[in-house]
Structure formats: structure tokens, C-alpha cells
Short mmCIF file of C-alpha atoms in Angstrom, two decimals:
data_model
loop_
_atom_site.label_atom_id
_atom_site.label_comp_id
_atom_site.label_asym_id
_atom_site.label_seq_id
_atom_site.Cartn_x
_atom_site.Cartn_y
_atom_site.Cartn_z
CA UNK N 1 27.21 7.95 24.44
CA UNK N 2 23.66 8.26 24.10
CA UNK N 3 24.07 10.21 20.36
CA UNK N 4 26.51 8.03 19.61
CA UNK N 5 23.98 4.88 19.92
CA UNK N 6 21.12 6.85 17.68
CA UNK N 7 23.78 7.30 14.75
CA UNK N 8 24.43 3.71 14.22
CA UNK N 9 23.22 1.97 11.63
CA UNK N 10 22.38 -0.59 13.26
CA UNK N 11 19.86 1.06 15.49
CA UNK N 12 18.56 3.10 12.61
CA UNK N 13 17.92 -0.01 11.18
CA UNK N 14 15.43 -0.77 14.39
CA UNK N 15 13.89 2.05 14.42
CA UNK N 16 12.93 1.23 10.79
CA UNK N 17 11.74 -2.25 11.67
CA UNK N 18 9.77 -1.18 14.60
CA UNK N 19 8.15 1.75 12.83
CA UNK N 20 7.65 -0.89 10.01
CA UNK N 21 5.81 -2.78 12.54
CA UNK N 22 3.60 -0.71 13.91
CA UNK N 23 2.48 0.36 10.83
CA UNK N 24 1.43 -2.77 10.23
CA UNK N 25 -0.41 -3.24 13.03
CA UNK N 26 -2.16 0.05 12.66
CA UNK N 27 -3.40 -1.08 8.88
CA UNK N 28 -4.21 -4.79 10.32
CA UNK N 29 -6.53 -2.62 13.01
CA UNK N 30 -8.12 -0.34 10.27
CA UNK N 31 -8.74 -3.29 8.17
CA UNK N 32 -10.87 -4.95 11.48
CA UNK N 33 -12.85 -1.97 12.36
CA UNK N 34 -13.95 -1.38 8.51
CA UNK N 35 -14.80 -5.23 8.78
CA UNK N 36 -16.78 -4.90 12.04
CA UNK N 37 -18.47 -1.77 10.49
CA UNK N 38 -19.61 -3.98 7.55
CA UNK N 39 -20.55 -6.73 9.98
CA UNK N 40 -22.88 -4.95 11.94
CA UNK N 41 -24.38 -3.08 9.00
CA UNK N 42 -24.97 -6.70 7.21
CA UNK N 43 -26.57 -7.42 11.04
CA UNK N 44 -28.99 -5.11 11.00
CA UNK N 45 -29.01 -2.54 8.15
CA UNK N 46 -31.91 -0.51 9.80
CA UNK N 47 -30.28 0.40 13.09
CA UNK N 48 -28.07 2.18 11.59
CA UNK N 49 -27.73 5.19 9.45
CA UNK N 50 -26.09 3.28 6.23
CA UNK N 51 -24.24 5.97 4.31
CA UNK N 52 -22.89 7.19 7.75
CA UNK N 53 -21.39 3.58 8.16
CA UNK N 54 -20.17 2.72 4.37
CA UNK N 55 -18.21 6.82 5.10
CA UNK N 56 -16.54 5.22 8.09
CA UNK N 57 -15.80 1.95 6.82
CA UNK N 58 -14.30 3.42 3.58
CA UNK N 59 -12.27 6.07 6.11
CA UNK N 60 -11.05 3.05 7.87
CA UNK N 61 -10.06 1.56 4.62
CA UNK N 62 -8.46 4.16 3.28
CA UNK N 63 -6.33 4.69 6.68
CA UNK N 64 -5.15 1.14 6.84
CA UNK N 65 -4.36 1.23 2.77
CA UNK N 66 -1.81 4.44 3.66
CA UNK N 67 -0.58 2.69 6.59
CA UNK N 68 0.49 -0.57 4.58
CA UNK N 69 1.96 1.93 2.03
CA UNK N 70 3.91 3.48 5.10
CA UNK N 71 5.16 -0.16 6.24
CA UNK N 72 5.74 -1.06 2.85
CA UNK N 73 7.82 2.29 2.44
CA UNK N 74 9.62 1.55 5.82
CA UNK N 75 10.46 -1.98 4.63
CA UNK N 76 12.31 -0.58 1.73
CA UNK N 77 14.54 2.43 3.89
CA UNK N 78 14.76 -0.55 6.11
CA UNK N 79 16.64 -2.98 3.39
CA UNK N 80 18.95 0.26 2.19
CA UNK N 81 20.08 1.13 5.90
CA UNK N 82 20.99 -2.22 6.21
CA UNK N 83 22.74 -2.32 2.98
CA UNK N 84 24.77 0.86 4.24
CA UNK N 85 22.96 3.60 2.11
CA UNK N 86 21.48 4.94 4.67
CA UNK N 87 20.11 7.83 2.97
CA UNK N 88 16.59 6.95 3.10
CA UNK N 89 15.58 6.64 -0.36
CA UNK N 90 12.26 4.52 -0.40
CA UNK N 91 12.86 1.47 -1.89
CA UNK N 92 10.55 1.94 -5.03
CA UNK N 93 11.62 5.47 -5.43
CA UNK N 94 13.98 3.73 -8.76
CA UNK N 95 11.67 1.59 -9.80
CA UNK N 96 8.65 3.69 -10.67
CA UNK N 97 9.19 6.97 -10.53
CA UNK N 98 6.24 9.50 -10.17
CA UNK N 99 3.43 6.76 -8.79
CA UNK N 100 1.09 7.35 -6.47
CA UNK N 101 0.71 5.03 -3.66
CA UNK N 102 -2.68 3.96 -4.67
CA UNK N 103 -1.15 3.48 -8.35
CA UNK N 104 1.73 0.89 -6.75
CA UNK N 105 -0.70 -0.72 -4.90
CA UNK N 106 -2.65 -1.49 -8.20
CA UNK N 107 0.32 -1.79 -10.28
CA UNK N 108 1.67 -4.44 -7.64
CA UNK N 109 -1.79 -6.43 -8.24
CA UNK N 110 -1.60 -6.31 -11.66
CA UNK N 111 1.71 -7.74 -11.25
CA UNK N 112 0.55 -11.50 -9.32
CA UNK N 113 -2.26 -11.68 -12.44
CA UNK N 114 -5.13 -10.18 -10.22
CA UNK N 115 -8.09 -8.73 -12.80
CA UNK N 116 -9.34 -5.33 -12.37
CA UNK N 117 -12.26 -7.11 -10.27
CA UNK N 118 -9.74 -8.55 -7.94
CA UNK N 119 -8.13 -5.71 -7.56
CA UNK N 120 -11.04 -3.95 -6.52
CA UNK N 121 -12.06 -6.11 -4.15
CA UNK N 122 -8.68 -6.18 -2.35
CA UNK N 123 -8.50 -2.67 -2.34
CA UNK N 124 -12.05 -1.33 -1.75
CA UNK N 125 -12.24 0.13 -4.79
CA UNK N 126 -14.61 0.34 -7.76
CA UNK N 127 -13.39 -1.21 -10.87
CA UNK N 128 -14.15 1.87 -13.05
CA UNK N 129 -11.34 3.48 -10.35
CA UNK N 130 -9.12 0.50 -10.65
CA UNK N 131 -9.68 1.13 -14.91
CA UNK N 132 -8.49 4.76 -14.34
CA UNK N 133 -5.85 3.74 -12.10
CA UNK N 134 -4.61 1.39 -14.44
CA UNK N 135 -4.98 3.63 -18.05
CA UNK N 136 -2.60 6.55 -15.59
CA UNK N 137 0.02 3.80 -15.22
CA UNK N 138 -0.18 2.98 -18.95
CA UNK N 139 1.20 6.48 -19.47
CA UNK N 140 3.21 7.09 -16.62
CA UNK N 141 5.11 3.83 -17.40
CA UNK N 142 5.07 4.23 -21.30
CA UNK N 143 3.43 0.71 -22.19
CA UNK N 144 0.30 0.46 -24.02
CA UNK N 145 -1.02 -2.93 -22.73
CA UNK N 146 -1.60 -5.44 -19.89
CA UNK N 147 0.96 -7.53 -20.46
CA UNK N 148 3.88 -4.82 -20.88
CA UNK N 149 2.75 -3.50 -17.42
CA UNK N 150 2.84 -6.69 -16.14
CA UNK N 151 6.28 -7.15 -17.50
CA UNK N 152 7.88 -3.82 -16.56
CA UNK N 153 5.95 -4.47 -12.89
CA UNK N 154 7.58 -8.20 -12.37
CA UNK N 155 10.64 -6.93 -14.44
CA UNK N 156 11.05 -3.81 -11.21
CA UNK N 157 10.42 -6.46 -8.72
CA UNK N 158 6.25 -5.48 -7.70
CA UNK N 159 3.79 -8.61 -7.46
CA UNK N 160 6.36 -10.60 -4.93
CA UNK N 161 4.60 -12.27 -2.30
#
């Protein structure tokens, strides 16, 4: 009976949510130790060995940004087993095929009207990254401009609250 209960959609659908879930609540930890890292280095900057720090705050950073992406991901397998295609397709996979996380994450700022500064900040990035980030989804989404990004972003359903 026991087999028969881990087959159903339903509790594959549970599984989703919870690993959803956690995921979250891993990134929402990251995100609080890079901040405390910060914190204490704004505190005192001399007690502390300062590119040591900024390594493990942007480590911290870069955890939590994969483990939203892994939430986010979940989310979407989440919405398809519940829609009965459980076949675990990620829910982006149609919408923009060949990104990188780190180029959805940007491509999903661009999409609420954040500027490259914004989107820097959010992401603990530099904007010269968030430039190059942006320029690769140019190409990889065949649009030669802001706007058209912004439009084939809102258009695929990115920059949603």
C-alpha cells in the first residue's frame, strides 16, 4: 500500500510543495547570514579579515540565489503535477529555452522595469555582469533591444509578482 501512496499524484504533488519549501527557507537563511556577514564587517571593518568576509558573504549569496532558482523550479513541476503532466518538465523549460538560471533571474527583473542598477543590487551583482547578462539574452532570445526583451519576458509570463 505503501508504493501505492508514493505514485499518486497527489502526494507527488507534496513532495513538490515541501521540497519547494524548504528551498525557500534554505535561500531566506543564506540571504541572513550574507546580511549578518555584511553587518558585522560594516561594525567593525578591522576585526576582521575583509576579503575573507565579502568571499563568504558572496558564497552565501550565491547559495541562496540557486536555492530560490531550485524553489522557483519546484514551483513550476509543482503546477504541472497538479495539472496531471506529471512528467516533470520545469515550468520555464517552454518559455526560454537554453537560459541559465542567473540569465532568468535577470531576464525576470528586466521584466517588472528594474534598471541594470536594480538588478544588481537585488542580485549581488555588478552591473557590468548584469550588462553581459543582459547582451547573452539579447541573442539567446533573438531581440535587439530593451523593450523587445521586456515584451517577449512579460509576453512568456517572467516579471509576475
Amino acid at each position: 500500500m505503501d508504493d501505492e501512496r508514493d505514485t499518486t499524484p497527489h502526494q507527488m504533488a507534496v513532495d513538490i510543495a515541501v521540497r519547494a519549501h524548504h528551498r525557500d527557507r534554505d535561500a531566506t537563511v543564506r540571504d541572513a547570514q550574507a546580511r549578518m556577514v555584511d553587518d558585522a564587517l560594516a561594525v567593525d571593518p578591522a576585526a576582521y579579515d575583509a576579503k575573507a568576509v565579502a568571499r563568504l558573504a558572496a558564497k552565501d549569496r550565491r547559495a541562496a540565489a540557486v536555492d530560490r532558482q531550485a524553489a522557483a523550479d519546484d514551483r513550476g513541476e509543482l503546477i504541472h503535477a497538479l495539472l496531471g503532466d506529471c512528467g516533470g518538465v520545469p515550468a520555464d523549460g517552454d518559455r526560454a529555452p537554453g537560459l541559465r538560471p542567473r540569465e532568468r533571474e535577470v531576464l525576470d527583473r528586466l521584466a517588472r522595469g528594474l534598471t541594470a542598477k536594480e538588478i544588481a543590487e537585488d542580485l549581488y551583482l555588478s552591473v557590468n555582469t548584469v550588462k553581459t547578462h543582459t547582451r547573452n539574452l539579447y541573442r539567446r532570445l533573438g531581440v535587439r533591444s530593451r523593450v523587445a526583451a521586456t515584451n517577449w519576458a512579460r509576453d512568456n509570463g517572467y516579471g509576475r509578482p
